[in-house]
Coordinates of C-alpha atoms in Angstrom, one line a residue:
X1 CA 41.4 103.1 65.4
X2 CA 43.0 106.4 63.9
X3 CA 41.6 108.3 66.9
X4 CA 43.0 105.8 69.4
X5 CA 46.4 105.4 67.7
X6 CA 46.8 109.2 67.7
X7 CA 46.7 109.2 71.5
X8 CA 49.4 106.5 71.9
X9 CA 53.1 106.9 71.6
X10 CA 56.1 104.6 72.0
X11 CA 59.3 105.4 73.7
X12 CA 62.6 103.8 74.3
X13 CA 64.3 104.9 77.5
X14 CA 67.6 104.1 79.1
X15 CA 68.3 102.7 82.6
X16 CA 68.3 105.7 85.0
X17 CA 66.0 107.9 82.8
X18 CA 63.4 109.7 84.9
X19 CA 59.8 109.8 83.5
X20 CA 58.3 111.8 86.4
X21 CA 59.9 113.9 89.1
X22 CA 58.6 115.1 92.4
X23 CA 56.5 118.3 92.0
X24 CA 55.7 117.6 88.4
X25 CA 52.2 116.9 87.1
X26 CA 51.9 113.4 85.8
X27 CA 50.5 113.4 82.3
X28 CA 50.9 109.8 81.2
X29 CA 50.3 106.2 81.9
X30 CA 53.2 103.9 81.0
X31 CA 52.8 100.3 79.7
X32 CA 56.0 98.4 79.9
X33 CA 56.6 96.3 76.8
X34 CA 60.1 95.4 78.0
X35 CA 62.3 96.6 80.8
X36 CA 61.5 97.7 84.3
X37 CA 60.2 100.9 85.9
X38 CA 59.6 101.9 89.5
X39 CA 57.5 104.4 91.4
X40 CA 59.1 105.8 94.6
X41 CA 59.4 108.7 96.9
X42 CA 62.3 110.2 98.8
X43 CA 61.8 111.3 102.4
X44 CA 63.4 114.3 104.1
X45 CA 66.5 112.3 105.1
X46 CA 67.1 111.2 101.5
X47 CA 65.9 107.6 101.9
X48 CA 64.0 106.1 99.0
X49 CA 60.6 104.3 99.6
X50 CA 59.6 102.1 96.6
X51 CA 55.9 102.0 96.1
X52 CA 55.7 99.9 92.9
X53 CA 57.8 98.1 90.4
X54 CA 56.5 97.7 86.8
X55 CA 58.1 94.9 84.8
X56 CA 56.9 93.7 81.4
X57 CA 53.1 94.0 80.7
X58 CA 52.5 96.2 83.8
X59 CA 51.1 99.7 83.9
X60 CA 52.5 102.4 86.0
X61 CA 51.5 106.0 86.7
X62 CA 51.1 108.4 89.6
X63 CA 47.4 108.3 89.9
X64 CA 46.9 111.2 92.4
X65 CA 48.8 113.5 90.0
X66 CA 47.3 112.1 86.8
X67 CA 43.7 112.1 87.8
X68 CA 43.5 115.1 90.2
X69 CA 46.2 117.3 88.6
X70 CA 48.2 117.4 91.9
X71 CA 52.0 117.9 91.9
X72 CA 53.5 114.5 92.3
X73 CA 55.0 113.3 95.5
X74 CA 56.7 110.5 93.6
X75 CA 59.3 109.7 90.9
X76 CA 59.0 107.2 88.1
X77 CA 62.3 106.0 86.7
X78 CA 63.8 103.2 84.6
X79 CA 65.7 100.4 86.4
X80 CA 66.5 98.8 83.0
X81 CA 66.5 99.9 79.4
X82 CA 62.8 99.9 78.6
X83 CA 60.4 100.0 75.7
X84 CA 57.2 101.8 76.7
X85 CA 53.7 102.4 75.3
X86 CA 52.6 105.8 76.6
X87 CA 49.1 107.1 76.7
X88 CA 47.2 109.8 78.7
X89 CA 44.0 110.1 80.6
X90 CA 42.2 111.2 77.4
X91 CA 43.1 107.8 75.9
X92 CA 41.2 106.0 78.7
X93 CA 38.2 108.3 78.4
X94 CA 38.1 108.0 74.6
X95 CA 38.4 104.3 74.4
X96 CA 35.9 103.9 77.2
X97 CA 33.4 105.9 75.3
X98 CA 33.9 103.8 72.2
X99 CA 34.1 100.4 73.8
X100 CA 32.0 99.3 76.7
X101 CA 34.2 96.2 77.0
X102 CA 37.2 98.3 77.4
X103 CA 35.4 100.4 80.1
X104 CA 34.6 97.2 82.0
X105 CA 38.1 95.9 81.7
X106 CA 39.6 99.2 82.8
X107 CA 37.4 99.3 85.8
X108 CA 38.5 95.7 86.6
X109 CA 42.2 96.8 86.3
X110 CA 41.5 99.7 88.6
X111 CA 39.7 97.6 91.2
X112 CA 42.4 95.0 91.1
X113 CA 45.0 97.8 91.7
X114 CA 43.0 99.0 94.7
X115 CA 42.8 95.4 96.0
X116 CA 46.6 95.0 95.7
X117 CA 47.2 98.4 97.4
X118 CA 44.9 97.4 100.3
X119 CA 46.8 94.1 100.6
X120 CA 50.1 95.9 100.6
X121 CA 49.0 98.2 103.4
X122 CA 47.8 95.3 105.4
X123 CA 51.1 93.5 105.0
X124 CA 53.1 96.6 105.9
X125 CA 51.2 97.1 109.1
X126 CA 50.5 93.6 110.2
X127 CA 52.9 91.1 108.6
X128 CA 56.4 90.2 109.5
X129 CA 59.3 90.6 107.1
X130 CA 59.2 87.0 105.9
X131 CA 55.5 87.2 105.1
X132 CA 56.1 90.5 103.2
X133 CA 59.0 88.9 101.3
X134 CA 57.0 85.9 100.3
X135 CA 54.2 88.1 99.1
X136 CA 56.7 90.1 97.0
X137 CA 58.0 86.9 95.4
X138 CA 54.4 85.9 94.5
X139 CA 53.6 89.4 93.1
X140 CA 56.9 89.9 91.3
X141 CA 58.3 86.3 90.7
X142 CA 61.1 87.3 88.3
X143 CA 62.4 90.5 90.0
X144 CA 64.6 89.0 92.7
X145 CA 67.4 88.5 90.2
X146 CA 66.8 91.7 88.3
X147 CA 67.0 94.4 91.1
X148 CA 69.4 95.0 94.0
X149 CA 68.5 93.6 97.4
X150 CA 68.3 97.2 98.9
X151 CA 65.4 98.0 96.5
X152 CA 63.5 94.9 97.6
X153 CA 64.1 95.9 101.2
X154 CA 62.8 99.4 100.5
X155 CA 59.6 98.0 98.9
X156 CA 59.1 95.8 101.9
X157 CA 59.8 98.6 104.4
X158 CA 62.7 96.8 106.1
X159 CA 66.5 97.2 106.1
X160 CA 68.7 95.3 103.6
X161 CA 70.2 93.4 106.6
X162 CA 66.8 92.2 107.7
X163 CA 66.1 91.1 104.2
X164 CA 69.4 89.1 104.2
X165 CA 68.3 87.4 107.4
X166 CA 64.9 86.6 106.0
X167 CA 66.4 85.1 102.8
X168 CA 68.9 83.1 104.9
X169 CA 66.1 81.7 107.1
X170 CA 64.0 80.8 104.1
X171 CA 67.0 79.1 102.4
X172 CA 67.6 77.2 105.6
X173 CA 63.9 76.1 105.8
X174 CA 64.0 74.9 102.2
X175 CA 67.1 72.7 102.8
X176 CA 65.5 70.8 105.7

């Protein structure tokens, strides 16, 4: 336990704090105890593209940078004041060597993440805006009231105006 605890730190961050910037090498995995983080990129025209939100009890990291030592193409920042547990890749390796159960659980988490990413890609290339929004609500049931509509639209790959239309259509369907 001493070896494991030595590789974990806790951090309180404020809304707007940046944990990872483009071009930096990601060193950590963040577990959100409270608050909300996001992983996003910014294209050449300055438009943000949100890849992932991490509310309470979620993990977030920039895997390409963390696992392969590549400069990050993404940012991670806080959308709310947040309490984090921070650990690095060595933590995963150390605990996996000590506990076969942890190794199996970690592999399950990784495989589930891959499954979610594949589903997200499929939705982005083959689903309409309403289907993407309904999937967003299923994945992040409490976020629609915590984040601005333009961020949800960014995650869905649509304009805020399109999201407004989708929400209006869904509200209309629910009142019938």
